[in-house]
Backbone as numpy.savetxt, mean C-alpha at the origin, in Angstrom:
# Nx Ny Nz CAx CAy CAz Cx Cy Cz
-22.52 6.88 24.97 -21.34 6.49 24.45 -21.60 6.19 22.84
-21.04 6.97 21.82 -21.63 6.81 20.27 -20.70 5.49 19.71
-21.63 4.63 19.01 -20.79 3.29 18.42 -20.03 4.08 17.26
-19.00 3.33 16.99 -18.20 3.80 15.99 -18.61 2.87 14.96
-18.39 3.28 13.34 -18.48 2.32 12.31 -17.58 1.20 12.31
-18.30 -0.32 12.24 -17.10 -1.35 12.23 -16.05 -0.90 11.29
-16.04 -0.46 10.25 -15.00 -0.19 9.49 -13.55 0.69 10.31
-14.05 1.50 11.06 -12.90 2.15 11.83 -12.19 1.31 12.59
-13.04 0.28 13.38 -12.49 -0.53 14.18 -11.60 -1.62 13.28
-12.10 -2.19 12.23 -11.43 -2.89 11.52 -10.27 -2.15 10.82
-10.11 -1.04 10.48 -9.01 -0.16 9.98 -7.77 -0.13 11.00
-8.50 0.27 12.24 -7.35 0.29 13.37 -6.69 -0.85 13.73
-7.62 -2.14 13.47 -6.82 -3.19 14.21 -5.88 -3.64 13.04
-6.22 -3.48 11.54 -5.21 -3.44 10.82 -3.92 -2.76 10.63
-4.10 -1.78 10.99 -2.98 -0.60 11.25 -2.23 -1.16 12.51
-2.87 -1.40 13.72 -2.24 -1.80 14.66 -1.24 -3.05 14.49
-2.24 -3.99 13.64 -1.23 -5.30 13.40 0.14 -5.03 12.50
-0.42 -4.01 11.75 0.87 -3.47 10.85 2.13 -2.97 11.74
1.52 -2.46 12.07 2.51 -1.34 13.24 3.24 -2.42 14.29
2.75 -3.48 14.75 3.02 -4.32 15.54 4.19 -5.20 14.89
3.91 -5.50 13.53 4.70 -6.48 13.06 6.29 -5.91 12.73
6.55 -4.61 12.84 7.70 -3.91 12.52 8.85 -4.38 13.59
10.05 -5.15 13.36 11.01 -5.35 14.04 12.54 -4.65 13.63
13.45 -5.06 14.36 14.58 -4.27 14.05 15.67 -5.12 13.04
15.05 -6.28 12.95 15.98 -7.21 11.73 16.37 -6.26 10.77
17.53 -6.51 10.06 17.97 -5.72 8.80 17.80 -6.54 7.51
17.08 -7.53 7.66 17.06 -8.38 6.33 15.81 -7.37 5.68
15.80 -7.45 4.22 15.08 -6.50 3.28 13.78 -7.07 2.83
12.91 -6.49 2.46 11.67 -7.24 1.75 12.28 -7.67 0.48
11.68 -9.06 0.15 11.80 -9.68 -0.97 10.61 -9.78 -2.14
10.66 -9.08 -3.38 10.01 -9.18 -4.12 9.15 -10.90 -4.24
7.88 -10.78 -4.20 7.31 -11.82 -4.39 6.88 -12.25 -5.81
7.27 -13.49 -6.17 6.99 -13.83 -7.63 5.48 -14.05 -7.92
5.01 -12.93 -8.94 3.52 -12.93 -9.10 3.06 -14.03 -10.25
3.93 -14.99 -10.57 3.54 -15.80 -11.27 3.35 -17.06 -10.56
3.33 -17.02 -9.12 2.71 -18.12 -8.21 0.96 -17.71 -8.16
0.48 -16.92 -8.91 -0.94 -16.72 -9.15 -1.16 -17.16 -10.40
-0.41 -17.77 -11.24 -0.79 -18.13 -12.89 -0.76 -19.69 -12.49
-1.63 -20.19 -12.63 -1.70 -21.73 -12.68 -0.98 -22.52 -13.81
-0.10 -23.42 -13.76 0.73 -23.93 -14.55 0.05 -25.56 -15.20
-1.07 -24.85 -15.78 -1.95 -26.13 -16.35 -2.54 -25.44 -17.50
-3.38 -26.38 -18.39 -3.65 -26.00 -19.64 -5.07 -26.62 -19.26
-5.46 -27.20 -18.43 -6.77 -27.54 -18.24 -7.77 -26.77 -17.33
-7.06 -25.81 -16.66 -7.88 -24.98 -15.80 -7.67 -25.56 -14.15
-8.09 -24.60 -13.66 -8.16 -25.26 -12.17 -9.75 -25.01 -11.38
-9.76 -25.95 -10.29 -10.92 -25.69 -9.40 -11.18 -24.59 -8.70
-12.12 -24.20 -8.08 -12.33 -22.94 -7.33 -11.49 -23.45 -6.05
-11.66 -24.41 -5.53 -10.76 -24.75 -4.57 -9.30 -24.77 -4.59
-9.10 -25.27 -5.70 -7.56 -25.14 -6.36 -7.10 -23.49 -6.24
-7.90 -22.98 -7.08 -7.70 -21.85 -6.96 -7.45 -20.89 -5.54
-8.33 -21.16 -4.95 -8.21 -20.47 -3.53 -6.89 -20.78 -2.72
-6.54 -22.10 -2.95 -5.38 -22.42 -2.24 -4.40 -21.86 -2.65
-4.26 -21.66 -4.13 -3.02 -20.95 -4.88 -3.10 -19.46 -4.18
-4.11 -18.89 -4.06 -4.33 -17.50 -3.45 -3.52 -17.21 -2.09
-4.20 -18.27 -1.30 -3.72 -18.32 0.33 -2.31 -18.63 0.02
-1.50 -19.45 -0.61 -0.26 -19.68 -0.68 0.46 -18.57 -1.20
0.02 -17.68 -2.35 0.50 -16.63 -2.43 0.32 -15.36 -1.59
-0.68 -15.31 -0.84 -0.52 -14.31 0.31 0.47 -14.95 1.53
0.41 -15.82 1.76 1.36 -16.54 2.74 2.94 -15.82 2.38
3.15 -16.50 1.05 4.38 -15.91 0.52 4.51 -14.43 0.74
3.61 -13.45 0.24 3.98 -12.01 0.44 4.26 -11.78 1.96
3.54 -12.33 2.84 3.48 -12.08 4.24 5.04 -12.44 4.87
5.35 -13.68 4.19 6.60 -13.86 4.63 7.60 -13.21 4.21
7.49 -12.78 3.23 8.70 -12.03 2.13 8.50 -10.40 2.59
7.56 -10.00 3.15 7.24 -8.56 3.64 7.44 -8.20 5.33
6.45 -8.92 5.83 6.25 -8.30 7.30 7.66 -8.65 8.07
7.95 -7.40 8.96 9.14 -7.83 9.63 10.37 -7.53 9.04
10.35 -6.98 7.74 11.47 -6.85 7.03 11.56 -5.22 6.76
13.02 -5.13 6.53 13.32 -3.41 6.27 13.15 -3.17 4.54
13.05 -1.94 4.55 12.62 -1.50 3.18 13.91 -1.57 2.28
13.72 -1.84 1.11 15.03 -1.67 0.34 15.38 -0.48 -0.14
16.25 -0.56 -1.08 16.19 0.97 -1.84 15.29 1.01 -2.89
14.35 2.05 -2.77 13.42 2.48 -3.73 12.96 3.51 -4.10
13.11 3.80 -5.36 13.13 4.94 -5.93 11.47 5.47 -5.74
11.28 6.97 -5.53 9.82 7.32 -5.28 10.11 8.68 -6.02
8.94 9.60 -6.59 9.17 10.40 -6.95 8.43 11.57 -6.18
8.77 12.96 -6.11 7.77 14.01 -5.48 6.99 14.28 -6.57
6.05 15.11 -6.45 5.00 15.69 -7.22 5.80 16.67 -8.50
6.92 16.86 -8.20 7.71 17.72 -9.02 8.66 17.09 -9.99
8.74 15.74 -9.48 9.61 14.86 -10.27 10.70 14.41 -9.89
11.18 15.04 -8.75 12.52 14.98 -8.18 12.40 13.19 -7.59
13.49 12.64 -7.83 13.58 11.25 -7.50 14.21 11.04 -5.98
13.86 10.39 -5.22 13.78 10.37 -3.71 14.25 8.67 -3.46
15.07 8.29 -2.45 15.06 6.87 -1.82 14.22 7.09 -0.66
12.83 5.86 -0.82 11.76 6.03 0.14 12.66 5.63 1.52
13.52 5.05 1.75 14.35 4.77 3.04 14.76 5.93 3.87
15.04 7.18 2.78 15.35 8.66 3.66 14.19 9.26 3.57
12.93 8.83 3.24 11.80 9.65 3.84 10.87 9.12 4.65
10.98 7.69 5.12 10.23 7.02 6.07 11.19 7.05 7.39
10.38 6.92 8.58 11.00 6.82 10.02 10.29 5.31 10.62
10.61 5.53 12.02 10.19 4.18 12.37 8.46 4.58 12.93
7.89 5.71 12.83 6.53 5.90 12.77 5.93 6.21 11.56
5.96 5.64 10.74 5.52 5.97 9.22 4.36 4.62 8.78
3.27 5.24 8.43 2.22 4.30 7.64 2.45 4.45 6.04
2.57 3.44 5.26 2.69 3.79 3.75 1.10 3.33 3.37
0.52 3.98 2.37 -0.83 3.49 1.76 -0.27 3.78 0.52
-0.96 2.97 -0.49 -0.62 3.00 -1.79 -1.98 2.43 -2.69
-1.96 2.83 -3.84 -3.09 2.78 -5.15 -2.46 2.94 -6.25
-3.47 2.74 -7.01 -3.22 3.25 -8.73 -4.48 3.99 -9.14
-4.46 4.48 -10.40 -5.40 4.95 -10.97 -6.40 4.34 -11.52
-6.35 3.03 -11.58 -7.33 1.97 -12.19 -8.16 0.97 -11.39
-8.09 1.34 -10.02 -8.91 0.59 -9.14 -9.74 1.18 -8.38
-11.11 1.17 -8.53 -12.16 2.13 -7.68 -11.79 1.67 -6.32
-11.83 0.84 -5.87 -11.66 0.30 -4.80 -10.52 0.93 -3.83
-9.27 1.09 -4.80 -8.11 1.52 -4.16 -8.30 3.30 -4.13
-8.92 3.68 -5.30 -9.02 5.20 -5.07 -10.02 5.50 -4.00
-11.00 4.88 -3.69 -11.98 5.00 -2.65 -11.13 4.92 -1.40
-10.46 4.10 -1.22 -9.80 3.90 -0.09 -8.76 4.67 0.37
-8.02 5.23 -0.62 -6.91 6.23 -0.34 -7.66 7.71 -0.22
-8.80 8.08 -0.69 -9.16 9.35 -1.13 -10.29 9.37 -0.09
-10.96 8.56 0.52 -11.95 8.60 1.54 -11.71 7.95 2.89
-11.80 6.59 2.48 -11.93 6.00 3.58 -10.68 5.81 4.67
-9.41 5.82 4.08 -8.21 5.87 5.04 -8.27 7.49 5.57
-8.40 8.42 4.71 -8.18 9.57 5.47 -9.35 9.78 6.71
-10.17 9.33 6.37 -11.63 9.39 7.67 -11.06 8.75 8.89
-10.37 7.45 8.50 -10.14 6.41 9.28 -9.03 7.06 10.38
-8.17 7.74 9.65 -7.11 8.38 10.54 -7.31 9.57 11.33
-8.47 10.16 10.64 -9.01 11.23 11.47 -9.69 10.76 12.60
-10.69 9.51 12.76 -11.23 9.10 13.93 -9.98 8.86 14.89
-9.17 8.01 14.24 -8.07 7.50 15.26 -7.28 8.65 16.05
-6.99 9.71 15.18 -6.28 10.73 16.02 -7.27 11.76 17.02
-8.54 11.64 16.67 -9.54 12.31 17.80 -9.61 11.11 18.92
-9.32 10.05 18.78 -9.69 8.97 19.89 -8.45 8.58 20.42
-7.24 8.68 19.91 -6.11 8.63 20.46 -5.19 9.50 20.09
-5.21 10.52 21.33 -4.25 11.74 20.72 -2.70 11.52 20.96
-2.36 10.32 21.00 -1.02 10.04 21.25 -0.58 9.36 20.25
-1.42 9.49 18.90 -1.23 8.67 17.55 -0.44 9.84 16.54
0.96 9.51 16.48 1.24 10.63 16.11 2.33 9.80 14.67
1.72 8.83 13.94 2.59 8.45 13.12 2.12 9.27 11.65
3.44 9.38 10.81 3.30 10.08 9.37 2.55 9.21 8.60
1.70 9.70 7.67 1.01 9.02 6.58 1.87 9.32 5.40
2.42 8.32 4.66 2.89 8.63 3.34 1.99 7.94 2.42
1.56 8.48 1.24 0.69 8.10 0.16 1.52 7.81 -1.10
1.75 6.66 -1.65 2.47 6.23 -2.45 1.52 5.89 -3.83
1.50 6.90 -5.02 0.56 6.67 -6.06 1.44 5.81 -7.04
0.83 4.68 -7.38 1.83 3.65 -8.53 1.36 3.96 -9.75
2.44 4.42 -10.61 2.21 4.96 -12.10 2.58 3.81 -12.85
1.87 3.51 -13.82 2.23 2.49 -14.91 2.87 3.02 -15.73
3.55 2.19 -16.81 4.25 2.89 -17.92 3.11 3.60 -19.04
1.80 3.29 -18.99 0.60 3.68 -19.62 0.33 5.02 -19.23
0.54 5.54 -17.72 0.38 6.87 -17.23 1.26 7.87 -17.72
2.58 7.42 -18.17 3.67 8.35 -18.68 3.09 8.78 -20.17
2.77 7.65 -20.84 2.27 8.26 -22.28 0.90 8.77 -22.33
0.26 8.67 -21.31 -1.14 9.01 -21.06 -1.55 9.31 -19.79
-1.32 10.62 -19.31 -1.24 10.93 -17.85 -2.38 11.26 -17.38
-3.88 11.64 -17.93 -5.06 12.42 -17.76 -5.38 11.71 -16.42
-5.72 10.10 -16.39 -6.48 9.92 -15.05 -5.50 9.71 -14.14
-4.20 9.47 -14.48 -3.14 9.60 -13.28 -3.19 11.06 -12.42
-3.25 11.84 -13.37 -3.34 13.24 -12.93 -4.46 13.67 -12.03
-5.74 13.06 -12.48 -6.67 13.15 -11.93 -6.61 12.45 -10.44
-6.03 11.44 -10.35 -5.86 10.98 -8.92 -5.33 11.62 -7.94
-3.81 11.70 -8.59 -2.99 13.10 -7.87 -3.71 14.38 -7.45
-4.71 14.82 -8.26 -5.41 15.91 -7.84 -6.45 15.58 -6.52
-7.08 14.37 -6.76 -7.97 13.66 -5.72 -7.45 13.67 -4.49
-6.34 13.15 -4.21 -5.51 12.54 -2.98 -4.62 13.72 -2.27
-4.25 14.59 -3.30 -3.40 15.43 -2.58 -3.73 16.51 -1.12
-5.13 16.60 -1.34 -5.71 17.73 -0.27 -5.61 16.47 0.98
-5.45 15.37 0.86 -5.66 14.64 2.25 -4.20 14.02 2.85
-3.19 14.18 1.78 -2.01 13.71 2.33 -0.83 14.70 2.34
0.01 15.09 3.58 1.07 15.95 3.27 2.27 15.51 2.64
2.42 14.18 2.71 3.44 13.41 2.03 2.91 12.35 0.93
3.02 12.92 -0.29 2.56 12.28 -1.36 3.36 11.91 -2.27
3.77 10.79 -2.69 4.86 10.51 -3.87 4.23 9.67 -4.71
4.96 9.60 -6.16 4.53 8.87 -7.17 5.74 7.42 -7.11
5.27 6.36 -7.40 6.16 5.52 -7.33 5.96 4.33 -8.48
6.75 4.19 -9.53 6.66 3.24 -10.54 6.20 1.98 -10.19
5.38 1.46 -11.06 5.15 0.20 -10.72 6.11 -1.09 -10.59
7.25 -1.05 -11.41 8.37 -2.05 -11.16 8.83 -1.58 -9.68
8.88 -0.50 -9.30 9.08 -0.25 -7.70 8.44 -0.73 -6.85
7.14 -0.51 -7.05 6.30 -1.03 -5.94 6.16 -2.63 -6.16
6.57 -3.24 -7.07 6.60 -4.56 -6.83 7.63 -5.23 -6.10
8.81 -4.42 -5.58 9.55 -4.69 -4.84 9.39 -4.65 -3.29
8.39 -3.96 -3.31 7.85 -3.65 -1.71 6.73 -4.71 -1.62
6.33 -5.47 -2.72 4.79 -6.27 -2.90 3.58 -5.46 -2.73
3.41 -4.26 -3.22 2.34 -3.38 -3.39 1.75 -3.82 -4.63
0.77 -5.30 -4.39 -0.02 -5.67 -5.52 -1.41 -5.29 -5.75
-1.89 -4.96 -4.58 -3.52 -4.72 -4.59 -3.58 -3.42 -4.30
-4.81 -3.13 -4.12 -5.22 -1.61 -4.14 -6.51 -1.33 -3.14
-6.35 -0.77 -2.10 -5.47 -0.01 -1.60 -4.41 -0.75 -0.89
-2.87 -0.62 -0.44 -2.35 -1.31 0.31 -2.09 -0.37 1.52
């Protein structure tokens, strides 16, 4: 029996946790205040205080996101058509997201995640989740779209469902890291 790389197991575990956290409550995701990450001090903070602050932020993100329904969020097709994300997803949808400025995020959505999904589909034939990739667009991407367009071209071969989400809308979903 062939041993699978640990990242496939970890990715599948994370995927399972995310899927199992979905419930039928109608309360919606609440945008987490990013100011929780900024220290309110002029004297600085220690490493342990910084770690505690980050743990508090992640706990708040989880509280505001996991098990909640998606609010009205505008995304755009690659042709620019605005759509409500609620109308695109179903109960068996996995959202993945990144922007054009994080190398880890780009690697995650371009290579790691597609490879992991392929392995999962090969090992679990009953896996029938739709994968939707949301590319976060910043205001600067509208003025200077070269880097953003490179990202679109890089990932569109890996995803049948690829949409653009403006940064302000992504914050409403607590998509603050890359990849998510």
